[in-house]
């Protein structure tokens, strides 16, 4: 499969963002061969995540264009660069926006997944770290990468540390959603909040990440899963993910944490915050039960946000935790998450609400901007 193209520049289609907020344009791009510790892969399916839209709108730090967005995907290795031993052409992989070098203090720690070399860096992720160059070009002019992934292209080049090798029998059009948002929410529940069987869990924000957290609480055997969202149209869908009760903060005069404490006779056992709104973070912390309650922050806040709470809330034996990518180490842990799907412990189909061919990728952006559905799968062929 690789012999004909290995070591050569590949010409293929990619969806290029030429400027902020303007529709992507399908262009022919040149994709250079992988360099030291890099892998070139053929993307079969990719999906749109809110982070792509955020940076496309130029709301993230240091907007750079032209750029190839996309980071939630599944593909097959086409060729490997120098020094790559654990992947070979034909292997099935999930590219991940963060990485695992396996050498640094974080990678060697059982407690951390925040690799020093490859943890997400939206500025650095626009070029390859081996030589500070882009692997994409059009007529010799470089096109920037996005978080080291750039999956809105038929072929892309990714650092070996950002690729999880997975079961080749797993359907890439389903498990591709595990490469970002779904794993983030699921891991926040399973690896960080760790609700006990029969416990109560509050989930703030019922987008894809929040529903993945609810799915994790469901898998853990939580008896009550309370979903909190300002958009009541999300409530019906959320029942499929194990959410048993709903609270819309707009329906209440008093702060939502007080409503939840009353509903649960003292507070929930675990809460998981998936919006990034600092007030929701405070509510998520203040709604957990004293003595044993744990609140987990998942959503990324505004850069100037400040978290304020009375220290007594902590002294009364509540715990506040944060998580990054669900505490999963991409290479070590994602293959087993794929197996959870394969053995039917985890359901992924319900996260996938739309599908479009690559030629209609801008429709996926429209769905997300309209708040329609959860994940839109983009089929690279056809």
PDB file of N, CA and C in Angstrom, residues 256-301:
ATOM      1  N   UNK A 256     -28.291  27.662  40.885  1.00  0.00           N
ATOM      2  CA  UNK A 256     -28.589  26.270  40.532  1.00  0.00           C
ATOM      3  C   UNK A 256     -27.970  25.287  41.526  1.00  0.00           C
ATOM      4  N   UNK A 257     -26.824  25.661  42.148  1.00  0.00           N
ATOM      5  CA  UNK A 257     -26.239  24.740  43.132  1.00  0.00           C
ATOM      6  C   UNK A 257     -27.181  24.510  44.312  1.00  0.00           C
ATOM      7  N   UNK A 258     -27.928  25.548  44.694  1.00  0.00           N
ATOM      8  CA  UNK A 258     -28.882  25.395  45.809  1.00  0.00           C
ATOM      9  C   UNK A 258     -30.035  24.480  45.399  1.00  0.00           C
ATOM     10  N   UNK A 259     -30.472  24.617  44.147  1.00  0.00           N
ATOM     11  CA  UNK A 259     -31.552  23.762  43.626  1.00  0.00           C
ATOM     12  C   UNK A 259     -31.116  22.293  43.686  1.00  0.00           C
ATOM     13  N   UNK A 260     -29.876  22.027  43.257  1.00  0.00           N
ATOM     14  CA  UNK A 260     -29.366  20.645  43.210  1.00  0.00           C
ATOM     15  C   UNK A 260     -29.174  20.089  44.628  1.00  0.00           C
ATOM     16  N   UNK A 261     -28.666  20.920  45.536  1.00  0.00           N
ATOM     17  CA  UNK A 261     -28.491  20.471  46.931  1.00  0.00           C
ATOM     18  C   UNK A 261     -29.841  20.070  47.530  1.00  0.00           C
ATOM     19  N   UNK A 262     -30.879  20.851  47.235  1.00  0.00           N
ATOM     20  CA  UNK A 262     -32.220  20.512  47.739  1.00  0.00           C
ATOM     21  C   UNK A 262     -32.761  19.229  47.116  1.00  0.00           C
ATOM     22  N   UNK A 263     -32.579  19.100  45.794  1.00  0.00           N
ATOM     23  CA  UNK A 263     -33.080  17.909  45.081  1.00  0.00           C
ATOM     24  C   UNK A 263     -32.470  16.617  45.616  1.00  0.00           C
ATOM     25  N   UNK A 264     -31.237  16.729  46.140  1.00  0.00           N
ATOM     26  CA  UNK A 264     -30.469  15.517  46.464  1.00  0.00           C
ATOM     27  C   UNK A 264     -30.259  15.339  47.958  1.00  0.00           C
ATOM     28  N   UNK A 265     -30.900  16.186  48.761  1.00  0.00           N
ATOM     29  CA  UNK A 265     -30.758  16.049  50.212  1.00  0.00           C
ATOM     30  C   UNK A 265     -29.327  16.249  50.667  1.00  0.00           C
ATOM     31  N   UNK A 266     -28.703  17.347  50.217  1.00  0.00           N
ATOM     32  CA  UNK A 266     -27.356  17.670  50.706  1.00  0.00           C
ATOM     33  C   UNK A 266     -26.305  17.809  49.616  1.00  0.00           C
ATOM     34  N   UNK A 267     -26.644  17.404  48.394  1.00  0.00           N
ATOM     35  CA  UNK A 267     -25.675  17.565  47.303  1.00  0.00           C
ATOM     36  C   UNK A 267     -25.424  16.253  46.581  1.00  0.00           C
ATOM     37  N   UNK A 268     -24.854  16.369  45.385  1.00  0.00           N
ATOM     38  CA  UNK A 268     -24.537  15.163  44.611  1.00  0.00           C
ATOM     39  C   UNK A 268     -23.199  14.583  45.070  1.00  0.00           C
ATOM     40  N   UNK A 269     -22.989  13.306  44.754  1.00  0.00           N
ATOM     41  CA  UNK A 269     -21.710  12.666  45.099  1.00  0.00           C
ATOM     42  C   UNK A 269     -20.591  13.136  44.173  1.00  0.00           C
ATOM     43  N   UNK A 270     -20.937  13.346  42.899  1.00  0.00           N
ATOM     44  CA  UNK A 270     -19.950  13.774  41.909  1.00  0.00           C
ATOM     45  C   UNK A 270     -20.597  14.795  40.972  1.00  0.00           C
ATOM     46  N   UNK A 271     -19.799  15.762  40.518  1.00  0.00           N
ATOM     47  CA  UNK A 271     -20.288  16.646  39.454  1.00  0.00           C
ATOM     48  C   UNK A 271     -19.182  16.803  38.417  1.00  0.00           C
ATOM     49  N   UNK A 272     -19.616  17.013  37.165  1.00  0.00           N
ATOM     50  CA  UNK A 272     -18.669  17.129  36.051  1.00  0.00           C
ATOM     51  C   UNK A 272     -19.089  18.343  35.229  1.00  0.00           C
ATOM     52  N   UNK A 273     -18.187  19.317  35.108  1.00  0.00           N
ATOM     53  CA  UNK A 273     -18.495  20.594  34.459  1.00  0.00           C
ATOM     54  C   UNK A 273     -17.908  20.602  33.047  1.00  0.00           C
ATOM     55  N   UNK A 274     -18.778  20.711  32.042  1.00  0.00           N
ATOM     56  CA  UNK A 274     -18.329  20.592  30.647  1.00  0.00           C
ATOM     57  C   UNK A 274     -18.624  21.821  29.797  1.00  0.00           C
ATOM     58  N   UNK A 275     -18.887  22.976  30.413  1.00  0.00           N
ATOM     59  CA  UNK A 275     -19.211  24.152  29.604  1.00  0.00           C
ATOM     60  C   UNK A 275     -18.043  25.124  29.464  1.00  0.00           C
ATOM     61  N   UNK A 276     -17.185  25.198  30.470  1.00  0.00           N
ATOM     62  CA  UNK A 276     -16.122  26.198  30.455  1.00  0.00           C
ATOM     63  C   UNK A 276     -16.562  27.545  31.005  1.00  0.00           C
ATOM     64  N   UNK A 277     -17.846  27.662  31.369  1.00  0.00           N
ATOM     65  CA  UNK A 277     -18.342  28.902  31.972  1.00  0.00           C
ATOM     66  C   UNK A 277     -17.961  28.908  33.456  1.00  0.00           C
ATOM     67  N   UNK A 278     -17.277  29.959  33.887  1.00  0.00           N
ATOM     68  CA  UNK A 278     -16.734  29.946  35.253  1.00  0.00           C
ATOM     69  C   UNK A 278     -17.840  29.898  36.312  1.00  0.00           C
ATOM     70  N   UNK A 279     -18.995  30.483  36.039  1.00  0.00           N
ATOM     71  CA  UNK A 279     -20.091  30.402  37.008  1.00  0.00           C
ATOM     72  C   UNK A 279     -20.628  28.978  37.120  1.00  0.00           C
ATOM     73  N   UNK A 280     -20.663  28.276  35.994  1.00  0.00           N
ATOM     74  CA  UNK A 280     -21.069  26.870  36.033  1.00  0.00           C
ATOM     75  C   UNK A 280     -20.041  26.045  36.813  1.00  0.00           C
ATOM     76  N   UNK A 281     -18.765  26.415  36.696  1.00  0.00           N
ATOM     77  CA  UNK A 281     -17.724  25.709  37.459  1.00  0.00           C
ATOM     78  C   UNK A 281     -17.943  25.862  38.962  1.00  0.00           C
ATOM     79  N   UNK A 282     -18.248  27.096  39.356  1.00  0.00           N
ATOM     80  CA  UNK A 282     -18.490  27.362  40.785  1.00  0.00           C
ATOM     81  C   UNK A 282     -19.724  26.582  41.252  1.00  0.00           C
ATOM     82  N   UNK A 283     -20.784  26.600  40.432  1.00  0.00           N
ATOM     83  CA  UNK A 283     -21.999  25.844  40.779  1.00  0.00           C
ATOM     84  C   UNK A 283     -21.692  24.352  40.891  1.00  0.00           C
ATOM     85  N   UNK A 284     -20.885  23.842  39.965  1.00  0.00           N
ATOM     86  CA  UNK A 284     -20.558  22.414  39.957  1.00  0.00           C
ATOM     87  C   UNK A 284     -19.819  22.024  41.233  1.00  0.00           C
ATOM     88  N   UNK A 285     -18.945  22.913  41.699  1.00  0.00           N
ATOM     89  CA  UNK A 285     -18.220  22.625  42.934  1.00  0.00           C
ATOM     90  C   UNK A 285     -19.138  22.751  44.148  1.00  0.00           C
ATOM     91  N   UNK A 286     -19.943  23.788  44.179  1.00  0.00           N
ATOM     92  CA  UNK A 286     -20.757  24.051  45.371  1.00  0.00           C
ATOM     93  C   UNK A 286     -21.975  23.140  45.475  1.00  0.00           C
ATOM     94  N   UNK A 287     -22.272  22.355  44.428  1.00  0.00           N
ATOM     95  CA  UNK A 287     -23.427  21.450  44.512  1.00  0.00           C
ATOM     96  C   UNK A 287     -23.050  20.045  44.978  1.00  0.00           C
ATOM     97  N   UNK A 288     -21.747  19.789  45.237  1.00  0.00           N
ATOM     98  CA  UNK A 288     -21.397  18.442  45.706  1.00  0.00           C
ATOM     99  C   UNK A 288     -21.534  18.353  47.227  1.00  0.00           C
ATOM    100  N   UNK A 289     -21.785  17.141  47.688  1.00  0.00           N
ATOM    101  CA  UNK A 289     -22.040  16.872  49.109  1.00  0.00           C
ATOM    102  C   UNK A 289     -20.775  17.094  49.930  1.00  0.00           C
ATOM    103  N   UNK A 290     -20.952  17.683  51.125  1.00  0.00           N
ATOM    104  CA  UNK A 290     -19.774  17.796  51.991  1.00  0.00           C
ATOM    105  C   UNK A 290     -19.370  16.405  52.477  1.00  0.00           C
ATOM    106  N   UNK A 291     -18.133  16.272  52.908  1.00  0.00           N
ATOM    107  CA  UNK A 291     -17.655  14.988  53.433  1.00  0.00           C
ATOM    108  C   UNK A 291     -17.045  14.063  52.389  1.00  0.00           C
ATOM    109  N   UNK A 292     -17.640  14.055  51.173  1.00  0.00           N
ATOM    110  CA  UNK A 292     -17.105  13.139  50.151  1.00  0.00           C
ATOM    111  C   UNK A 292     -17.273  13.622  48.706  1.00  0.00           C
ATOM    112  N   UNK A 293     -17.976  14.740  48.512  1.00  0.00           N
ATOM    113  CA  UNK A 293     -18.274  15.165  47.139  1.00  0.00           C
ATOM    114  C   UNK A 293     -17.036  15.540  46.343  1.00  0.00           C
ATOM    115  N   UNK A 294     -17.044  15.178  45.055  1.00  0.00           N
ATOM    116  CA  UNK A 294     -15.937  15.518  44.153  1.00  0.00           C
ATOM    117  C   UNK A 294     -16.503  16.214  42.913  1.00  0.00           C
ATOM    118  N   UNK A 295     -15.943  17.382  42.592  1.00  0.00           N
ATOM    119  CA  UNK A 295     -16.308  18.102  41.375  1.00  0.00           C
ATOM    120  C   UNK A 295     -15.130  18.048  40.409  1.00  0.00           C
ATOM    121  N   UNK A 296     -15.425  17.777  39.135  1.00  0.00           N
ATOM    122  CA  UNK A 296     -14.379  17.670  38.113  1.00  0.00           C
ATOM    123  C   UNK A 296     -14.626  18.721  37.037  1.00  0.00           C
ATOM    124  N   UNK A 297     -13.618  19.536  36.764  1.00  0.00           N
ATOM    125  CA  UNK A 297     -13.719  20.563  35.730  1.00  0.00           C
ATOM    126  C   UNK A 297     -13.126  20.055  34.421  1.00  0.00           C
ATOM    127  N   UNK A 298     -13.929  20.143  33.352  1.00  0.00           N
ATOM    128  CA  UNK A 298     -13.518  19.672  32.025  1.00  0.00           C
ATOM    129  C   UNK A 298     -13.461  20.832  31.032  1.00  0.00           C
ATOM    130  N   UNK A 299     -14.479  21.706  31.068  1.00  0.00           N
ATOM    131  CA  UNK A 299     -14.594  22.797  30.103  1.00  0.00           C
ATOM    132  C   UNK A 299     -13.474  23.811  30.243  1.00  0.00           C
ATOM    133  N   UNK A 300     -13.031  24.364  29.120  1.00  0.00           N
ATOM    134  CA  UNK A 300     -11.916  25.324  29.119  1.00  0.00           C
ATOM    135  C   UNK A 300     -12.463  26.742  29.282  1.00  0.00           C
ATOM    136  N   UNK A 301     -11.995  27.457  30.305  1.00  0.00           N
ATOM    137  CA  UNK A 301     -12.559  28.782  30.592  1.00  0.00           C
ATOM    138  C   UNK A 301     -11.975  29.878  29.700  1.00  0.00           C
TER     139      UNK A 301
END
